[in-house]
PDB file of C-alpha atoms and ligand atoms in Angstrom:
ATOM      1  CA  UNK A 165     -22.774   9.988   9.896  1.00  0.00           C
ATOM      2  CA  UNK A 166     -24.395   8.476  12.969  1.00  0.00           C
ATOM      3  CA  UNK A 167     -24.515   9.566  16.473  1.00  0.00           C
ATOM      4  CA  UNK A 168     -26.325   8.185  19.578  1.00  0.00           C
ATOM      5  CA  UNK A 169     -26.083  10.136  22.448  1.00  0.00           C
ATOM      6  CA  UNK A 170     -26.826   9.102  26.273  1.00  0.00           C
ATOM      7  CA  UNK A 171     -29.747   6.550  24.880  1.00  0.00           C
ATOM      8  CA  UNK A 172     -31.804   4.848  27.115  1.00  0.00           C
ATOM      9  CA  UNK A 173     -34.901   2.309  26.922  1.00  0.00           C
ATOM     10  CA  UNK A 174     -36.423   0.845  29.619  1.00  0.00           C
ATOM     11  CA  UNK A 175     -39.557  -1.958  29.282  1.00  0.00           C
ATOM     12  CA  UNK A 176     -41.405  -1.051  32.578  1.00  0.00           C
ATOM     13  CA  UNK A 177     -38.867  -1.780  35.247  1.00  0.00           C
ATOM     14  CA  UNK A 178     -36.502  -3.043  33.037  1.00  0.00           C
ATOM     15  CA  UNK A 179     -33.706  -0.856  31.990  1.00  0.00           C
ATOM     16  CA  UNK A 180     -32.839  -2.288  28.406  1.00  0.00           C
ATOM     17  CA  UNK A 181     -30.150   0.735  27.476  1.00  0.00           C
ATOM     18  CA  UNK A 182     -28.708   2.598  29.851  1.00  0.00           C
ATOM     19  CA  UNK A 183     -26.879   5.950  28.351  1.00  0.00           C
ATOM     20  CA  UNK A 184     -25.557   4.554  25.397  1.00  0.00           C
ATOM     21  CA  UNK A 185     -23.383   6.940  23.467  1.00  0.00           C
ATOM     22  CA  UNK A 186     -22.044   5.809  20.171  1.00  0.00           C
ATOM     23  CA  UNK A 187     -20.425   7.457  16.850  1.00  0.00           C
ATOM     24  CA  UNK A 188     -20.213   6.116  13.225  1.00  0.00           C
ATOM     25  CA  UNK A 189     -18.229   8.521  11.535  1.00  0.00           C
ATOM     26  CA  UNK A 190     -17.686   6.972   8.194  1.00  0.00           C
ATOM     27  CA  UNK A 191     -19.579   5.593   4.818  1.00  0.00           C
ATOM     28  CA  UNK A 192     -18.988   1.966   3.626  1.00  0.00           C
ATOM     29  CA  UNK A 193     -18.180   0.571   7.113  1.00  0.00           C
ATOM     30  CA  UNK A 194     -19.293  -2.294   8.807  1.00  0.00           C
ATOM     31  CA  UNK A 195     -19.820  -1.289  12.528  1.00  0.00           C
ATOM     32  CA  UNK A 196     -20.263  -4.663  14.795  1.00  0.00           C
ATOM     33  CA  UNK A 197     -22.353  -4.616  17.957  1.00  0.00           C
ATOM     34  CA  UNK A 198     -21.561  -7.621  20.655  1.00  0.00           C
ATOM     35  CA  UNK A 199     -22.701  -8.566  24.132  1.00  0.00           C
ATOM     36  CA  UNK A 200     -24.268 -11.676  25.915  1.00  0.00           C
ATOM     37  CA  UNK A 201     -27.865 -12.319  25.410  1.00  0.00           C
ATOM     38  CA  UNK A 202     -30.081  -9.172  27.047  1.00  0.00           C
ATOM     39  CA  UNK A 203     -27.192  -6.867  26.646  1.00  0.00           C
ATOM     40  CA  UNK A 204     -29.790  -4.475  24.914  1.00  0.00           C
ATOM     41  CA  UNK A 205     -28.252  -5.070  21.310  1.00  0.00           C
ATOM     42  CA  UNK A 206     -31.620  -5.510  19.641  1.00  0.00           C
ATOM     43  CA  UNK A 207     -33.273  -2.302  21.640  1.00  0.00           C
ATOM     44  CA  UNK A 208     -30.355  -0.551  20.434  1.00  0.00           C
ATOM     45  CA  UNK A 209     -31.225  -1.169  16.858  1.00  0.00           C
ATOM     46  CA  UNK A 210     -34.999  -0.589  17.708  1.00  0.00           C
ATOM     47  CA  UNK A 211     -34.291   2.889  19.007  1.00  0.00           C
ATOM     48  CA  UNK A 212     -32.341   3.814  15.973  1.00  0.00           C
ATOM     49  CA  UNK A 213     -34.776   2.491  13.315  1.00  0.00           C
ATOM     50  CA  UNK A 214     -37.423   4.426  15.481  1.00  0.00           C
ATOM     51  CA  UNK A 215     -39.731   0.886  16.622  1.00  0.00           C
ATOM     52  CA  UNK A 216     -38.938   1.794  19.955  1.00  0.00           C
ATOM     53  CA  UNK A 217     -39.301   5.421  21.212  1.00  0.00           C
ATOM     54  CA  UNK A 218     -36.188   6.080  23.840  1.00  0.00           C
ATOM     55  CA  UNK A 219     -37.132   7.020  27.464  1.00  0.00           C
ATOM     56  CA  UNK A 220     -34.017   9.478  27.437  1.00  0.00           C
ATOM     57  CA  UNK A 221     -31.395  10.461  24.579  1.00  0.00           C
ATOM     58  CA  UNK A 222     -31.151  11.382  21.160  1.00  0.00           C
ATOM     59  CA  UNK A 223     -30.367   9.819  17.856  1.00  0.00           C
ATOM     60  CA  UNK A 224     -28.533  12.105  15.477  1.00  0.00           C
ATOM     61  CA  UNK A 225     -28.259  11.013  11.501  1.00  0.00           C
ATOM     62  CA  UNK A 226     -26.105  13.361   9.302  1.00  0.00           C
ATOM     63  CA  UNK A 227     -26.226  16.338  12.002  1.00  0.00           C
ATOM     64  CA  UNK A 228     -29.825  15.635  12.337  1.00  0.00           C
ATOM     65  CA  UNK A 229     -31.985  15.255  15.472  1.00  0.00           C
ATOM     66  CA  UNK A 230     -33.875  11.874  14.147  1.00  0.00           C
ATOM     67  CA  UNK A 231     -35.313  10.989  17.630  1.00  0.00           C
ATOM     68  CA  UNK A 232     -39.081  11.978  17.114  1.00  0.00           C
ATOM     69  CA  UNK A 233     -38.843  10.771  13.304  1.00  0.00           C
ATOM     70  CA  UNK A 234     -41.447   7.635  12.434  1.00  0.00           C
ATOM     71  CA  UNK A 235     -40.197   4.814  11.253  1.00  0.00           C
ATOM     72  CA  UNK A 236     -41.440   5.564   7.342  1.00  0.00           C
ATOM     73  CA  UNK A 237     -39.848   8.755   7.636  1.00  0.00           C
ATOM     74  CA  UNK A 238     -36.589   7.009   8.360  1.00  0.00           C
ATOM     75  CA  UNK A 239     -36.816   4.392   5.787  1.00  0.00           C
ATOM     76  CA  UNK A 240     -37.363   7.103   3.086  1.00  0.00           C
ATOM     77  CA  UNK A 241     -34.277   9.413   4.404  1.00  0.00           C
ATOM     78  CA  UNK A 242     -31.992   6.159   3.944  1.00  0.00           C
ATOM     79  CA  UNK A 243     -32.182   3.748   6.538  1.00  0.00           C
ATOM     80  CA  UNK A 244     -32.888   0.437   6.189  1.00  0.00           C
ATOM     81  CA  UNK A 245     -33.049  -2.787   8.225  1.00  0.00           C
ATOM     82  CA  UNK A 246     -33.413  -6.627   7.679  1.00  0.00           C
ATOM     83  CA  UNK A 247     -37.014  -8.233   8.443  1.00  0.00           C
ATOM     84  CA  UNK A 248     -35.742 -11.780   9.326  1.00  0.00           C
ATOM     85  CA  UNK A 249     -38.501 -13.639   6.951  1.00  0.00           C
ATOM     86  CA  UNK A 250     -41.452 -10.984   8.074  1.00  0.00           C
ATOM     87  CA  UNK A 251     -41.019  -9.332   4.930  1.00  0.00           C
ATOM     88  CA  UNK A 252     -41.651 -11.811   2.610  1.00  0.00           C
ATOM     89  CA  UNK A 253     -45.159 -11.927   0.493  1.00  0.00           C
ATOM     90  CA  UNK A 254     -46.411 -15.391   0.621  1.00  0.00           C
ATOM     91  CA  UNK A 255     -46.843 -16.770  -3.795  1.00  0.00           C
ATOM     92  CA  UNK A 256     -44.776 -14.310  -5.458  1.00  0.00           C
ATOM     93  CA  UNK A 257     -41.272 -15.520  -6.353  1.00  0.00           C
ATOM     94  CA  UNK A 258     -37.674 -13.964  -5.171  1.00  0.00           C
ATOM     95  CA  UNK A 259     -37.742 -11.861  -8.352  1.00  0.00           C
ATOM     96  CA  UNK A 260     -41.045 -10.260  -7.889  1.00  0.00           C
ATOM     97  CA  UNK A 261     -40.304  -9.764  -4.388  1.00  0.00           C
ATOM     98  CA  UNK A 262     -37.052  -8.254  -5.113  1.00  0.00           C
ATOM     99  CA  UNK A 263     -38.452  -6.116  -7.983  1.00  0.00           C
ATOM    100  CA  UNK A 264     -41.138  -4.855  -6.105  1.00  0.00           C
ATOM    101  CA  UNK A 265     -39.180  -3.499  -3.386  1.00  0.00           C
ATOM    102  CA  UNK A 266     -36.499  -1.962  -6.090  1.00  0.00           C
ATOM    103  CA  UNK A 267     -39.597  -0.038  -7.883  1.00  0.00           C
ATOM    104  CA  UNK A 268     -40.672   1.004  -4.493  1.00  0.00           C
ATOM    105  CA  UNK A 269     -37.419   2.255  -3.287  1.00  0.00           C
ATOM    106  CA  UNK A 270     -35.628   3.250  -6.806  1.00  0.00           C
ATOM    107  CA  UNK A 271     -32.956   0.610  -7.123  1.00  0.00           C
ATOM    108  CA  UNK A 272     -30.876   1.647  -9.929  1.00  0.00           C
ATOM    109  CA  UNK A 273     -28.677  -1.971  -9.884  1.00  0.00           C
ATOM    110  CA  UNK A 274     -30.785  -4.556  -8.650  1.00  0.00           C
ATOM    111  CA  UNK A 275     -28.664  -7.071 -10.693  1.00  0.00           C
ATOM    112  CA  UNK A 276     -25.500  -6.083  -8.412  1.00  0.00           C
ATOM    113  CA  UNK A 277     -27.318  -7.077  -5.571  1.00  0.00           C
ATOM    114  CA  UNK A 278     -28.556 -10.163  -6.706  1.00  0.00           C
ATOM    115  CA  UNK A 279     -24.925 -11.349  -8.348  1.00  0.00           C
ATOM    116  CA  UNK A 280     -23.406  -9.745  -4.844  1.00  0.00           C
ATOM    117  CA  UNK A 281     -25.513 -12.545  -2.549  1.00  0.00           C
ATOM    118  CA  UNK A 282     -25.252 -14.906  -5.203  1.00  0.00           C
ATOM    119  CA  UNK A 283     -29.284 -15.288  -5.608  1.00  0.00           C
ATOM    120  CA  UNK A 284     -29.778 -15.808  -9.486  1.00  0.00           C
ATOM    121  CA  UNK A 285     -30.472 -19.399  -9.322  1.00  0.00           C
ATOM    122  CA  UNK A 286     -33.079 -18.601  -6.259  1.00  0.00           C
ATOM    123  CA  UNK A 287     -35.021 -15.863  -8.827  1.00  0.00           C
ATOM    124  CA  UNK A 288     -37.807 -18.033 -10.070  1.00  0.00           C
ATOM    125  CA  UNK A 289     -38.490 -20.033  -6.818  1.00  0.00           C
ATOM    126  CA  UNK A 290     -41.434 -18.668  -4.482  1.00  0.00           C
ATOM    127  CA  UNK A 291     -39.651 -16.297  -2.135  1.00  0.00           C
ATOM    128  CA  UNK A 292     -41.394 -18.227   1.007  1.00  0.00           C
ATOM    129  CA  UNK A 293     -40.320 -21.590  -0.214  1.00  0.00           C
ATOM    130  CA  UNK A 294     -36.523 -21.223  -0.476  1.00  0.00           C
ATOM    131  CA  UNK A 295     -34.217 -22.584   1.900  1.00  0.00           C
ATOM    132  CA  UNK A 296     -33.112 -21.111   5.180  1.00  0.00           C
ATOM    133  CA  UNK A 297     -29.594 -19.699   4.207  1.00  0.00           C
ATOM    134  CA  UNK A 298     -31.119 -18.454   0.711  1.00  0.00           C
ATOM    135  CA  UNK A 299     -33.819 -16.701   2.624  1.00  0.00           C
ATOM    136  CA  UNK A 300     -31.378 -14.860   4.835  1.00  0.00           C
ATOM    137  CA  UNK A 301     -29.435 -13.735   1.915  1.00  0.00           C
ATOM    138  CA  UNK A 302     -32.512 -12.351   0.126  1.00  0.00           C
ATOM    139  CA  UNK A 303     -33.779 -10.629   3.476  1.00  0.00           C
ATOM    140  CA  UNK A 304     -30.431  -8.904   3.605  1.00  0.00           C
ATOM    141  CA  UNK A 305     -30.389  -8.136  -0.295  1.00  0.00           C
ATOM    142  CA  UNK A 306     -33.950  -6.648   0.816  1.00  0.00           C
ATOM    143  CA  UNK A 307     -32.646  -3.952   3.064  1.00  0.00           C
ATOM    144  CA  UNK A 308     -29.805  -3.117   0.386  1.00  0.00           C
ATOM    145  CA  UNK A 309     -31.952  -1.884  -2.362  1.00  0.00           C
ATOM    146  CA  UNK A 310     -32.533   1.549  -2.444  1.00  0.00           C
ATOM    147  CA  UNK A 311     -29.257   2.832  -1.790  1.00  0.00           C
ATOM    148  CA  UNK A 312     -29.579   3.041   1.742  1.00  0.00           C
ATOM    149  CA  UNK A 313     -26.886   5.227   3.689  1.00  0.00           C
ATOM    150  CA  UNK A 314     -27.360   3.466   6.579  1.00  0.00           C
ATOM    151  CA  UNK A 315     -28.272  -0.354   7.159  1.00  0.00           C
ATOM    152  CA  UNK A 316     -29.358  -2.023  10.390  1.00  0.00           C
ATOM    153  CA  UNK A 317     -28.913  -6.035  10.724  1.00  0.00           C
ATOM    154  CA  UNK A 318     -30.065  -7.803  13.708  1.00  0.00           C
ATOM    155  CA  UNK A 319     -28.249 -10.998  13.550  1.00  0.00           C
ATOM    156  CA  UNK A 320     -28.125 -11.664   9.637  1.00  0.00           C
ATOM    157  CA  UNK A 321     -26.369 -15.124  10.021  1.00  0.00           C
ATOM    158  CA  UNK A 322     -28.288 -16.116  12.966  1.00  0.00           C
ATOM    159  CA  UNK A 323     -29.226 -20.103  12.017  1.00  0.00           C
ATOM    160  CA  UNK A 324     -26.429 -20.416   9.428  1.00  0.00           C
ATOM    161  CA  UNK A 325     -23.435 -22.725   9.515  1.00  0.00           C
ATOM    162  CA  UNK A 326     -19.945 -20.835  10.193  1.00  0.00           C
ATOM    163  CA  UNK A 327     -19.108 -21.219   6.387  1.00  0.00           C
ATOM    164  CA  UNK A 328     -22.352 -19.649   5.487  1.00  0.00           C
ATOM    165  CA  UNK A 329     -21.593 -16.545   8.031  1.00  0.00           C
ATOM    166  CA  UNK A 330     -18.340 -16.136   6.678  1.00  0.00           C
ATOM    167  CA  UNK A 331     -19.805 -16.280   3.150  1.00  0.00           C
ATOM    168  CA  UNK A 332     -22.330 -14.031   4.175  1.00  0.00           C
ATOM    169  CA  UNK A 333     -20.097 -11.461   5.916  1.00  0.00           C
ATOM    170  CA  UNK A 334     -18.000 -11.509   2.761  1.00  0.00           C
ATOM    171  CA  UNK A 335     -20.740 -10.762   0.657  1.00  0.00           C
ATOM    172  CA  UNK A 336     -21.818  -8.102   2.897  1.00  0.00           C
ATOM    173  CA  UNK A 337     -18.606  -6.300   3.437  1.00  0.00           C
ATOM    174  CA  UNK A 338     -17.882  -6.211  -0.332  1.00  0.00           C
ATOM    175  CA  UNK A 339     -21.186  -4.517  -1.203  1.00  0.00           C
ATOM    176  CA  UNK A 340     -21.397  -2.063   1.972  1.00  0.00           C
ATOM    177  CA  UNK A 341     -17.824  -0.862   0.832  1.00  0.00           C
ATOM    178  CA  UNK A 342     -18.774  -0.694  -2.740  1.00  0.00           C
ATOM    179  CA  UNK A 343     -21.744   1.562  -2.104  1.00  0.00           C
ATOM    180  CA  UNK A 344     -21.034   3.605   0.533  1.00  0.00           C
ATOM    181  CA  UNK A 345     -23.496   2.054   2.705  1.00  0.00           C
ATOM    182  CA  UNK A 346     -22.719   2.329   6.490  1.00  0.00           C
ATOM    183  CA  UNK A 347     -23.975  -1.101   8.209  1.00  0.00           C
ATOM    184  CA  UNK A 348     -24.590  -1.491  11.834  1.00  0.00           C
ATOM    185  CA  UNK A 349     -24.545  -5.480  12.415  1.00  0.00           C
ATOM    186  CA  UNK A 350     -25.827  -7.133  15.768  1.00  0.00           C
ATOM    187  CA  UNK A 351     -24.060 -10.611  15.477  1.00  0.00           C
ATOM    188  CA  UNK A 352     -23.755 -13.665  17.853  1.00  0.00           C
ATOM    189  CA  UNK A 353     -20.847 -14.906  15.891  1.00  0.00           C
ATOM    190  CA  UNK A 354     -17.979 -12.725  17.524  1.00  0.00           C
ATOM    191  CA  UNK A 355     -14.934 -14.324  15.468  1.00  0.00           C
ATOM    192  CA  UNK A 356     -17.117 -12.823  12.164  1.00  0.00           C
ATOM    193  CA  UNK A 357     -17.742  -9.774  13.887  1.00  0.00           C
ATOM    194  CA  UNK A 358     -14.004  -9.268  14.993  1.00  0.00           C
ATOM    195  CA  UNK A 359     -12.555 -10.628  11.488  1.00  0.00           C
ATOM    196  CA  UNK A 360     -15.295  -8.632   9.145  1.00  0.00           C
ATOM    197  CA  UNK A 361     -16.090  -5.275  11.104  1.00  0.00           C
ATOM    198  CA  UNK A 362     -14.034  -2.137  11.163  1.00  0.00           C
ATOM    199  CA  UNK A 363     -15.335  -1.127  14.431  1.00  0.00           C
ATOM    200  CA  UNK A 364     -17.111  -3.142  17.187  1.00  0.00           C
ATOM    201  CA  UNK A 365     -19.372  -1.857  19.919  1.00  0.00           C
ATOM    202  CA  UNK A 366     -19.488  -4.142  23.160  1.00  0.00           C
ATOM    203  CA  UNK A 367     -22.786  -3.565  25.234  1.00  0.00           C
ATOM    204  CA  UNK A 368     -23.334  -5.822  28.788  1.00  0.00           C
ATOM    205  CA  UNK A 369     -26.522  -5.339  30.789  1.00  0.00           C
ATOM    206  CA  UNK A 370     -27.771  -2.362  28.580  1.00  0.00           C
ATOM    207  CA  UNK A 371     -24.129  -0.558  28.821  1.00  0.00           C
ATOM    208  CA  UNK A 372     -21.553   0.519  26.179  1.00  0.00           C
ATOM    209  CA  UNK A 373     -18.713  -1.558  28.037  1.00  0.00           C
ATOM    210  CA  UNK A 374     -16.106  -1.391  25.285  1.00  0.00           C
ATOM    211  CA  UNK A 375     -15.450   0.425  21.774  1.00  0.00           C
ATOM    212  CA  UNK A 376     -12.918   0.570  19.232  1.00  0.00           C
ATOM    213  CA  UNK A 377     -11.135  -1.602  16.628  1.00  0.00           C
ATOM    214  CA  UNK A 378     -11.881  -5.372  16.672  1.00  0.00           C
ATOM    215  CA  UNK A 379      -8.084  -5.817  18.088  1.00  0.00           C
ATOM    216  CA  UNK A 380      -8.883  -3.466  20.819  1.00  0.00           C
ATOM    217  CA  UNK A 381     -12.405  -5.007  21.869  1.00  0.00           C
ATOM    218  CA  UNK A 382     -11.066  -8.445  21.452  1.00  0.00           C
ATOM    219  CA  UNK A 383      -8.338  -7.855  24.196  1.00  0.00           C
ATOM    220  CA  UNK A 384     -10.605  -5.547  26.821  1.00  0.00           C
ATOM    221  CA  UNK A 385     -11.307  -6.968  30.177  1.00  0.00           C
ATOM    222  CA  UNK A 386     -14.721  -5.992  30.585  1.00  0.00           C
ATOM    223  CA  UNK A 387     -15.746  -7.749  27.174  1.00  0.00           C
ATOM    224  CA  UNK A 388     -13.838 -10.998  28.389  1.00  0.00           C
ATOM    225  CA  UNK A 389     -15.547 -10.949  31.573  1.00  0.00           C
ATOM    226  CA  UNK A 390     -18.992 -10.007  29.721  1.00  0.00           C
ATOM    227  CA  UNK A 391     -18.520 -13.465  27.768  1.00  0.00           C
ATOM    228  CA  UNK A 392     -17.148 -15.963  30.606  1.00  0.00           C
ATOM    229  CA  UNK A 393     -19.810 -18.364  31.231  1.00  0.00           C
ATOM    230  CA  UNK A 394     -22.101 -16.972  28.933  1.00  0.00           C
ATOM    231  CA  UNK A 395     -20.225 -18.085  25.310  1.00  0.00           C
ATOM    232  CA  UNK A 396     -22.367 -20.232  23.846  1.00  0.00           C
TER     233      UNK A 396
HETATM  234  N1  LIG B 255     -40.431  -6.223  24.538  1.00  0.00           N
HETATM  235  C1  LIG B 255     -39.901  -6.155  26.049  1.00  0.00           C
HETATM  236  N2  LIG B 255     -40.399  -6.102  27.071  1.00  0.00           N
HETATM  237  C2  LIG B 255     -39.955  -6.087  28.256  1.00  0.00           C
HETATM  238  N3  LIG B 255     -38.448  -6.440  28.450  1.00  0.00           N
HETATM  239  C3  LIG B 255     -37.701  -6.498  27.187  1.00  0.00           C
HETATM  240  C4  LIG B 255     -38.300  -6.415  25.851  1.00  0.00           C
HETATM  241  N4  LIG B 255     -37.572  -6.589  25.076  1.00  0.00           N
HETATM  242  C5  LIG B 255     -36.201  -6.887  25.884  1.00  0.00           C
HETATM  243  N5  LIG B 255     -36.425  -7.004  26.885  1.00  0.00           N
HETATM  244  C6  LIG B 255     -35.707  -6.974  28.093  1.00  0.00           C
HETATM  245  O1  LIG B 255     -34.721  -5.983  27.747  1.00  0.00           O
HETATM  246  C7  LIG B 255     -33.154  -6.339  28.006  1.00  0.00           C
HETATM  247  C8  LIG B 255     -32.663  -6.389  26.650  1.00  0.00           C
HETATM  248  O2  LIG B 255     -32.936  -6.931  25.589  1.00  0.00           O
HETATM  249  P1  LIG B 255     -32.349  -7.004  23.974  1.00  0.00           P
HETATM  250  O3  LIG B 255     -32.579  -5.651  23.863  1.00  0.00           O
HETATM  251  O4  LIG B 255     -33.697  -8.039  23.274  1.00  0.00           O
HETATM  252  O5  LIG B 255     -31.171  -7.694  24.588  1.00  0.00           O
HETATM  253  P2  LIG B 255     -30.259  -8.325  23.321  1.00  0.00           P
HETATM  254  O6  LIG B 255     -30.471  -8.076  21.812  1.00  0.00           O
HETATM  255  O7  LIG B 255     -28.883  -7.614  23.307  1.00  0.00           O
HETATM  256  O8  LIG B 255     -30.169  -9.701  23.342  1.00  0.00           O
HETATM  257  C9  LIG B 255     -33.442  -7.757  28.404  1.00  0.00           C
HETATM  258  O9  LIG B 255     -33.291  -7.740  29.715  1.00  0.00           O
HETATM  259  C10 LIG B 255     -34.731  -8.313  27.997  1.00  0.00           C
HETATM  260  O10 LIG B 255     -35.374  -9.188  28.580  1.00  0.00           O
HETATM  261 MG1  LIG B 256     -31.069  -9.644  20.225  1.00  0.00          MG
END
């Protein structure tokens, strides 16, 4: 359903992504992207969502070349991403925020999303005044609205404790499976990635260094050496 072909992005003289090939064939799976800081993970997500134009290569979704399509077009045709706070309008409640996006995108079952991310208790609070952990879950709930076929999350658990991270991934996995959404997740917490993701891609210095099941990627010599000395 998603195919990234020889994708390269440079920022001036910095080659942030260098000929990356990636394929996610199934629906309802969680696909993790890992790699040390500066590996090119966010750049890859930005190139897939259309925020960043690749200097080379192509992005295919469901057999269609979308490389030149706009961010808006991609969103309308079923690609969503998390925004990390920037999507929260000041002064409205969590409920209003969710309902606003749900009415724009035609979400048939907002209650399911609210319950899956345990947001019921936060519904009447101001969206910009809730606790950080709740905020992160609102952000992912927003990306889940409108039954996207492909969802991109860049460090959804950033700043959360290990316990909160595990809970977040549990919620995410359940909803991804139930709704048949394919989620591409960049995550710093590699233990969470190896535990919850169906497939894992590892990047280092803009290149794909390993790809496969969590078991395969975890013991890959290049992955181990990329993390040696850089593990936080
Ligand atoms: N806007 C930018 N301008 C210049 N260089 C950038 C920009 N964004 C990222 N880079 C560089 O591109 C490389 C990959 O960055 P990034 O995709 O953010 O990595 P990651 O998300 O894996 O930490 C890094 O060397 C980074 O410094
Ligand atoms: Mg990043």
